[in-house]
């Protein structure tokens, strides 16, 4: 093998995703883009707010713009702007030295996991979960262990409590959730915090909570609790990929609760781990987001699509919980095999992702980061596929 043995499985998994992506492209070439209903990707189509472009233009024309190296954790004034925002919005009491600017949420996850994990330690994640976690765990040399969720995809606190062992270093959660759209409540998060604290004491080893929050701002009228308040030993991380529709620009950050055990040491390590992969987050977009704290895309656009999609799928007979956040629907497959049902949808030119890919067999994921018309025009096909199997 010309590539590392340990890479073979990772390449196979990546090529499955690429195959799906390429299949979408070839179907669009064959049938015309308007006749293919591609719900497979979480790539925001809502344009960034106008102020993003204006901020970039102002920066490019300003004499103070910087293109050079900077301290690896990011520009001090940008880290300060993020800390100020978190303190104002959530009373986080975080200082700028506990903020590290990163290449998206993926960069923040890589930095944090590599800073925290010893080789062979466990990351515990509730299933279903975002597939990228497999890759980040791999890079950190850690094991990703799943724990089941409740039937409505909220946290199963008892299952989590039983799944934690002396080898667990990190609990990783994501709310609003990809793929389920669930937003965890303050009560369940407080219960989780109590379980993590008790387990840390029991095993004589601090278990850290990583809260992956790229969809925090995409929530539909529900509270998304701030995580430092539910468990002190928490690292929150996020990006501007979804809330500002800047996914390709690779910009995000991680922030460590000042009350977390060894917070300063973790921040220092995360600042070093990013030098090992990408040195620092992109300079131009750091400077831009420093000026854009609190700005988000128009969430009303996603809410309208969610409502339209839910209504159409419900009328067609599908079963699902109405998502409270993110831009995904996770309906139950009307037949046992989600893999088979996704192929049946494909016959209607509908592209969906089988839940099995997220460790959520029996379901399938639909991203509604697509134009309204794609949703409207697809509903006939969804009904046909449902009627075909029922
Ligand atoms: N975490 C979750 C749950 C995601 O859905 C994604 C991207 O879709 C990421 C992390 C990575 O985000 P980014 O593109 O900002 O690196």
Coordinates of C-alpha atoms and ligand atoms in Angstrom, one line a residue:
X1 CA 0.0 0.0 0.0
X2 CA 1.5 3.4 -1.0
X3 CA -0.6 5.1 1.8
X4 CA -0.5 4.5 5.5
X5 CA -2.4 1.4 6.6
X6 CA -4.4 3.5 9.2
X7 CA -5.5 5.8 6.4
X8 CA -7.1 3.1 4.2
X9 CA -10.4 3.1 6.2
X10 CA -10.5 6.9 6.4
X11 CA -10.1 7.2 2.7
X12 CA -12.9 4.7 2.1
X13 CA -15.3 6.6 4.3
X14 CA -14.3 9.9 2.6
X15 CA -14.8 8.4 -0.8
X16 CA -18.3 7.3 0.1
X17 CA -19.2 10.9 0.8
X18 CA -17.4 12.1 -2.3
X19 CA -19.3 9.5 -4.4
X20 CA -22.6 10.9 -3.1
X21 CA -21.5 14.4 -3.9
X22 CA -20.4 13.4 -7.5
X23 CA -23.6 11.5 -8.0
X24 CA -25.6 14.7 -7.3
X25 CA -23.5 16.6 -9.9
X26 CA -23.9 13.9 -12.6
X27 CA -27.7 13.7 -11.9
X28 CA -28.0 17.5 -12.3
X29 CA -26.1 17.3 -15.6
X30 CA -28.4 14.5 -16.8
X31 CA -31.8 15.9 -15.6
X32 CA -31.1 19.6 -15.3
X33 CA -30.4 21.3 -12.0
X34 CA -34.1 22.3 -11.5
X35 CA -35.2 18.7 -11.7
X36 CA -32.8 17.3 -9.0
X37 CA -33.7 18.0 -5.4
X38 CA -30.4 17.9 -3.5
X39 CA -30.9 17.9 0.3
X40 CA -27.6 16.2 1.0
X41 CA -25.3 19.0 1.9
X42 CA -25.3 21.4 4.9
X43 CA -23.8 24.2 2.7
X44 CA -25.7 27.5 3.5
X45 CA -27.2 29.1 0.4
X46 CA -28.6 32.1 2.3
X47 CA -26.3 35.0 1.3
X48 CA -24.1 36.6 4.1
X49 CA -25.7 39.8 5.4
X50 CA -24.8 42.9 3.4
X51 CA -22.7 44.2 6.3
X52 CA -20.2 41.4 5.7
X53 CA -19.3 42.6 2.2
X54 CA -19.1 46.2 3.4
X55 CA -16.8 45.2 6.3
X56 CA -14.5 43.3 3.9
X57 CA -14.4 46.3 1.5
X58 CA -13.6 48.7 4.3
X59 CA -10.9 46.4 5.6
X60 CA -9.3 45.9 2.2
X61 CA -9.3 49.7 1.7
X62 CA -8.0 50.5 5.1
X63 CA -4.4 51.3 5.9
X64 CA -4.4 49.2 9.0
X65 CA -5.2 45.9 7.3
X66 CA -2.7 43.1 8.1
X67 CA -1.7 40.2 6.0
X68 CA 1.3 39.0 7.9
X69 CA 1.9 36.4 10.6
X70 CA 0.3 37.1 14.0
X71 CA 0.4 35.3 17.4
X72 CA -0.8 31.8 16.5
X73 CA -3.9 31.8 18.6
X74 CA -5.1 34.9 16.6
X75 CA -5.0 38.7 16.6
X76 CA -5.2 39.9 20.2
X77 CA -7.9 42.6 19.2
X78 CA -10.0 39.9 17.5
X79 CA -9.8 37.5 20.5
X80 CA -10.7 40.5 22.7
X81 CA -13.7 41.3 20.5
X82 CA -14.9 37.6 20.8
X83 CA -14.4 37.6 24.6
X84 CA -16.3 41.0 24.9
X85 CA -19.2 39.5 22.9
X86 CA -19.4 36.4 25.0
X87 CA -19.2 38.4 28.2
X88 CA -21.9 40.8 27.1
X89 CA -24.2 38.2 25.6
X90 CA -23.8 35.4 28.1
X91 CA -21.9 36.8 31.0
X92 CA -19.1 34.4 30.2
X93 CA -16.4 36.2 32.2
X94 CA -13.9 34.9 29.7
X95 CA -10.6 36.7 29.0
X96 CA -9.1 37.0 25.5
X97 CA -6.2 34.6 26.4
X98 CA -8.8 31.8 26.7
X99 CA -10.0 32.4 23.2
X100 CA -8.2 30.9 20.2
X101 CA -9.2 31.8 16.6
X102 CA -9.5 28.7 14.4
X103 CA -10.1 27.6 10.8
X104 CA -13.8 26.9 11.3
X105 CA -15.4 24.7 13.9
X106 CA -13.5 21.8 12.4
X107 CA -10.2 23.6 13.2
X108 CA -11.5 24.3 16.7
X109 CA -12.4 20.6 17.3
X110 CA -9.1 19.4 16.0
X111 CA -7.2 21.9 18.2
X112 CA -9.2 21.1 21.3
X113 CA -9.1 17.3 20.9
X114 CA -5.4 17.2 20.2
X115 CA -4.8 19.5 23.2
X116 CA -6.8 17.3 25.5
X117 CA -6.6 13.7 24.4
X118 CA -3.9 11.2 25.2
X119 CA -3.6 8.5 22.6
X120 CA -6.2 5.7 23.2
X121 CA -8.5 7.8 25.5
X122 CA -12.2 8.0 24.8
X123 CA -14.4 10.8 23.5
X124 CA -18.0 10.0 24.3
X125 CA -20.6 11.3 21.8
X126 CA -24.4 10.9 21.7
X127 CA -25.6 9.2 18.6
X128 CA -26.6 10.2 16.0
X129 CA -23.7 12.5 15.4
X130 CA -21.9 14.6 12.8
X131 CA -19.6 12.3 10.7
X132 CA -16.6 14.7 10.9
X133 CA -16.1 13.6 14.5
X134 CA -14.6 10.3 13.3
X135 CA -11.9 12.2 11.5
X136 CA -11.1 14.6 14.3
X137 CA -10.9 11.7 16.8
X138 CA -8.6 9.9 14.3
X139 CA -6.2 12.8 14.1
X140 CA -6.2 13.1 17.9
X141 CA -5.4 9.3 18.2
X142 CA -8.5 8.9 20.3
X143 CA -11.4 6.5 20.3
X144 CA -14.8 7.9 19.5
X145 CA -17.4 6.0 21.6
X146 CA -21.1 6.5 21.0
X147 CA -23.9 6.5 23.5
X148 CA -27.5 6.1 22.5
X149 CA -30.0 9.1 22.8
X150 CA -33.6 9.0 23.9
X151 CA -36.2 8.2 21.1
X152 CA -36.7 12.0 20.6
X153 CA -32.9 12.4 20.3
X154 CA -32.5 14.3 23.6
X155 CA -29.7 13.2 25.9
X156 CA -30.1 9.9 27.7
X157 CA -28.5 10.8 30.9
X158 CA -28.6 7.3 32.4
X159 CA -27.0 5.8 29.3
X160 CA -24.3 8.5 29.4
X161 CA -23.7 7.9 33.1
X162 CA -23.2 4.1 32.4
X163 CA -21.1 4.7 29.3
X164 CA -18.4 6.8 31.1
X165 CA -15.3 4.9 32.2
X166 CA -11.9 5.7 33.6
X167 CA -10.7 6.0 30.0
X168 CA -13.2 8.9 29.1
X169 CA -11.5 12.2 28.8
X170 CA -14.1 14.2 26.8
X171 CA -17.9 14.4 26.4
X172 CA -18.6 15.9 23.0
X173 CA -22.1 17.4 22.4
X174 CA -23.6 19.4 19.5
X175 CA -26.7 21.6 20.0
X176 CA -28.6 22.6 17.9
X177 CA -27.8 19.2 16.5
X178 CA -26.7 18.0 13.1
X179 CA -28.4 15.7 12.0
X180 CA -31.5 15.8 14.3
X181 CA -32.2 19.5 14.7
X182 CA -32.7 18.9 18.5
X183 CA -31.8 21.7 20.9
X184 CA -30.9 20.4 24.4
X185 CA -32.8 22.0 27.3
X186 CA -31.1 23.6 30.3
X187 CA -32.5 20.9 32.5
X188 CA -30.9 18.0 30.6
X189 CA -27.7 19.9 30.3
X190 CA -27.6 20.5 34.0
X191 CA -28.2 16.8 34.6
X192 CA -25.3 16.1 32.2
X193 CA -23.1 18.5 34.1
X194 CA -23.9 16.7 37.4
X195 CA -23.1 13.3 35.8
X196 CA -19.8 14.5 34.4
X197 CA -18.8 16.0 37.7
X198 CA -19.6 12.8 39.6
X199 CA -17.8 10.7 37.1
X200 CA -14.7 12.9 37.2
X201 CA -14.7 12.5 41.0
X202 CA -15.3 8.7 40.8
X203 CA -12.5 8.1 38.3
X204 CA -10.1 10.8 39.8
X205 CA -9.7 12.4 36.4
X206 CA -11.3 15.6 35.0
X207 CA -13.7 14.9 32.2
X208 CA -14.1 18.0 29.9
X209 CA -17.2 18.9 28.0
X210 CA -16.7 20.1 24.5
X211 CA -19.8 21.9 23.1
X212 CA -19.7 22.1 19.3
X213 CA -22.0 25.0 18.5
X214 CA -21.9 26.1 14.8
X215 CA -25.7 26.3 14.7
X216 CA -26.2 28.2 18.0
X217 CA -27.7 31.2 16.2
X218 CA -30.0 29.1 14.0
X219 CA -32.7 28.2 16.5
X220 CA -36.4 28.8 16.2
X221 CA -37.7 30.6 19.3
X222 CA -36.1 28.2 21.8
X223 CA -33.4 29.0 24.4
X224 CA -29.9 27.6 23.5
X225 CA -28.4 27.5 27.0
X226 CA -24.9 28.9 27.4
X227 CA -22.7 26.0 28.3
X228 CA -20.3 27.6 30.9
X229 CA -23.4 27.9 33.1
X230 CA -24.2 24.2 33.0
X231 CA -20.7 22.6 33.6
X232 CA -17.6 24.7 34.5
X233 CA -15.1 22.4 32.8
X234 CA -16.4 23.3 29.3
X235 CA -14.9 24.4 26.0
X236 CA -17.3 26.0 23.6
X237 CA -16.4 26.1 20.0
X238 CA -18.1 27.5 16.9
X239 CA -17.7 29.1 13.5
X240 CA -19.1 31.7 11.3
X241 CA -19.8 29.0 8.6
X242 CA -23.5 28.8 9.2
X243 CA -24.5 32.0 11.1
X244 CA -22.8 34.2 8.6
X245 CA -22.8 31.8 5.6
X246 CA -19.0 31.9 5.4
X247 CA -18.4 28.1 5.4
X248 CA -15.7 28.3 2.7
X249 CA -13.7 31.0 4.5
X250 CA -12.8 28.7 7.4
X251 CA -13.2 31.0 10.4
X252 CA -14.3 30.2 13.9
X253 CA -13.0 30.0 17.5
X254 CA -12.8 28.1 20.7
X255 CA -13.3 29.6 24.1
X256 CA -12.5 28.0 27.4
X257 CA -14.4 28.7 30.6
X258 CA -12.0 30.5 33.0
X259 CA -13.4 28.2 35.8
X260 CA -12.4 25.1 33.9
X261 CA -9.6 23.1 35.6
X262 CA -6.3 24.1 34.0
X263 CA -8.0 26.5 31.6
X264 CA -4.9 28.5 30.8
X265 CA -2.9 25.4 30.1
X266 CA -5.6 24.1 27.7
X267 CA -5.7 27.4 25.9
X268 CA -1.9 27.4 25.5
X269 CA -2.0 23.8 24.1
X270 CA -4.8 24.6 21.7
X271 CA -2.8 27.6 20.5
X272 CA 0.2 25.3 19.8
X273 CA -1.9 22.5 18.2
X274 CA -3.2 24.9 15.6
X275 CA 0.4 25.8 14.6
X276 CA 0.8 22.0 13.8
X277 CA -2.0 22.0 11.3
X278 CA -2.7 25.4 9.8
X279 CA -0.5 27.8 11.8
X280 CA -3.3 30.4 12.3
X281 CA -6.9 31.1 11.3
X282 CA -7.2 33.1 8.0
X283 CA -6.1 36.7 8.6
X284 CA -8.6 38.6 6.6
X285 CA -11.6 36.8 8.0
X286 CA -10.3 37.1 11.6
X287 CA -10.2 40.8 11.1
X288 CA -13.7 40.8 9.5
X289 CA -15.4 38.7 12.2
X290 CA -13.8 40.9 14.9
X291 CA -16.0 43.6 13.5
X292 CA -19.1 41.5 13.0
X293 CA -19.8 40.1 16.5
X294 CA -23.5 39.5 17.0
X295 CA -24.4 39.7 13.2
X296 CA -26.2 36.7 11.8
X297 CA -27.9 35.7 8.5
X298 CA -31.7 36.1 8.4
X299 CA -32.9 33.1 10.4
X300 CA -36.4 33.8 9.3
X301 CA -35.5 32.3 5.9
X302 CA -34.6 29.0 7.4
X303 CA -37.6 29.0 9.7
X304 CA -40.0 29.5 6.7
X305 CA -38.3 26.6 4.9
X306 CA -38.5 24.4 8.0
X307 CA -42.2 25.1 8.3
X308 CA -42.9 24.5 4.6
X309 CA -40.9 21.3 4.5
X310 CA -42.4 19.9 7.7
X311 CA -45.9 20.6 6.5
X312 CA -45.3 19.0 3.1
X313 CA -43.6 15.9 4.6
X314 CA -46.3 15.5 7.3
X315 CA -49.0 15.6 4.6
X316 CA -47.1 13.0 2.6
X317 CA -47.2 10.7 5.7
X318 CA -43.6 11.0 7.1
X319 CA -42.9 10.8 10.8
X320 CA -40.5 13.2 12.5
X321 CA -40.0 15.6 15.3
X322 CA -40.1 19.3 14.2
X323 CA -36.5 20.5 14.5
X324 CA -36.0 23.4 16.9
X325 CA -32.6 24.4 15.4
X326 CA -30.0 24.0 12.7
X327 CA -31.3 23.4 9.1
X328 CA -31.8 19.7 9.1
X329 CA -34.8 17.4 9.2
X330 CA -34.3 13.8 10.4
X331 CA -37.5 11.8 9.4
X332 CA -38.0 8.2 10.2
X333 CA -37.5 5.9 7.2
X334 CA -40.9 4.4 6.2
X335 CA -39.1 1.1 5.7
X336 CA -36.6 -0.5 8.0
X337 CA -33.5 0.1 5.8
X338 CA -32.7 3.8 5.5
X339 CA -30.1 2.9 2.9
X340 CA -32.8 1.3 0.7
X341 CA -35.2 4.2 1.2
X342 CA -32.6 6.8 0.2
X343 CA -32.2 4.8 -3.1
X344 CA -36.0 4.9 -3.5
X345 CA -36.0 8.7 -3.0
X346 CA -33.2 8.9 -5.6
X347 CA -35.6 7.4 -8.2
X348 CA -37.6 10.6 -7.6
X349 CA -34.4 12.7 -8.1
X350 CA -34.3 13.4 -4.4
X351 CA -30.9 13.2 -2.7
X352 CA -30.9 12.5 1.1
X353 CA -28.3 11.1 3.4
X354 CA -29.0 7.8 5.2
X355 CA -29.1 8.1 9.0
X356 CA -26.8 5.1 9.1
X357 CA -24.0 7.5 8.1
X358 CA -24.6 9.4 11.4
X359 CA -25.0 6.2 13.5
X360 CA -28.7 6.9 13.3
X361 CA -30.1 3.9 11.3
X362 CA -33.8 3.9 10.4
X363 CA -33.8 7.6 9.7
X364 CA -32.6 9.9 6.9
X365 CA -31.3 13.5 6.9
X366 CA -32.5 16.3 4.8
X367 CA -30.7 19.7 4.7
X368 CA -33.0 22.6 4.0
X369 CA -30.1 25.0 3.2
X370 CA -31.7 25.0 -0.3
X371 CA -33.9 27.4 -2.1
X372 CA -37.7 27.4 -1.2
X373 CA -38.5 26.2 -4.7
X374 CA -36.4 23.0 -4.3
X375 CA -38.5 22.1 -1.3
X376 CA -41.8 22.9 -3.0
X377 CA -41.0 21.1 -6.2
X378 CA -39.7 18.0 -4.3
X379 CA -42.8 17.3 -2.3
X380 CA -44.6 15.3 -5.1
X381 CA -41.6 13.0 -5.2
X382 CA -41.5 12.5 -1.5
X383 CA -45.2 11.5 -1.6
X384 CA -44.6 9.1 -4.4
X385 CA -41.7 7.4 -2.6
X386 CA -43.8 7.1 0.6
X387 CA -46.8 5.7 -1.2
X388 CA -44.6 3.3 -3.1
X389 CA -43.3 1.6 0.0
X390 CA -46.6 1.8 2.0
Ligands
LIG1 N1 -19.7 20.5 13.7 C1 -20.9 20.3 13.1 C2 -22.0 19.7 14.0 C3 -21.1 20.5 11.8 O1 -22.3 20.3 11.2 C4 -20.1 21.1 11.0 C5 -20.2 21.3 9.6 O2 -21.2 21.1 9.0 C6 -18.9 21.3 11.7 C7 -18.7 21.0 13.0 C8 -17.7 21.9 10.9 O3 -18.0 23.3 10.8 P1 -17.0 24.2 10.0 O4 -17.3 24.2 8.6 O5 -17.2 25.6 10.6 O6 -15.6 23.7 10.3

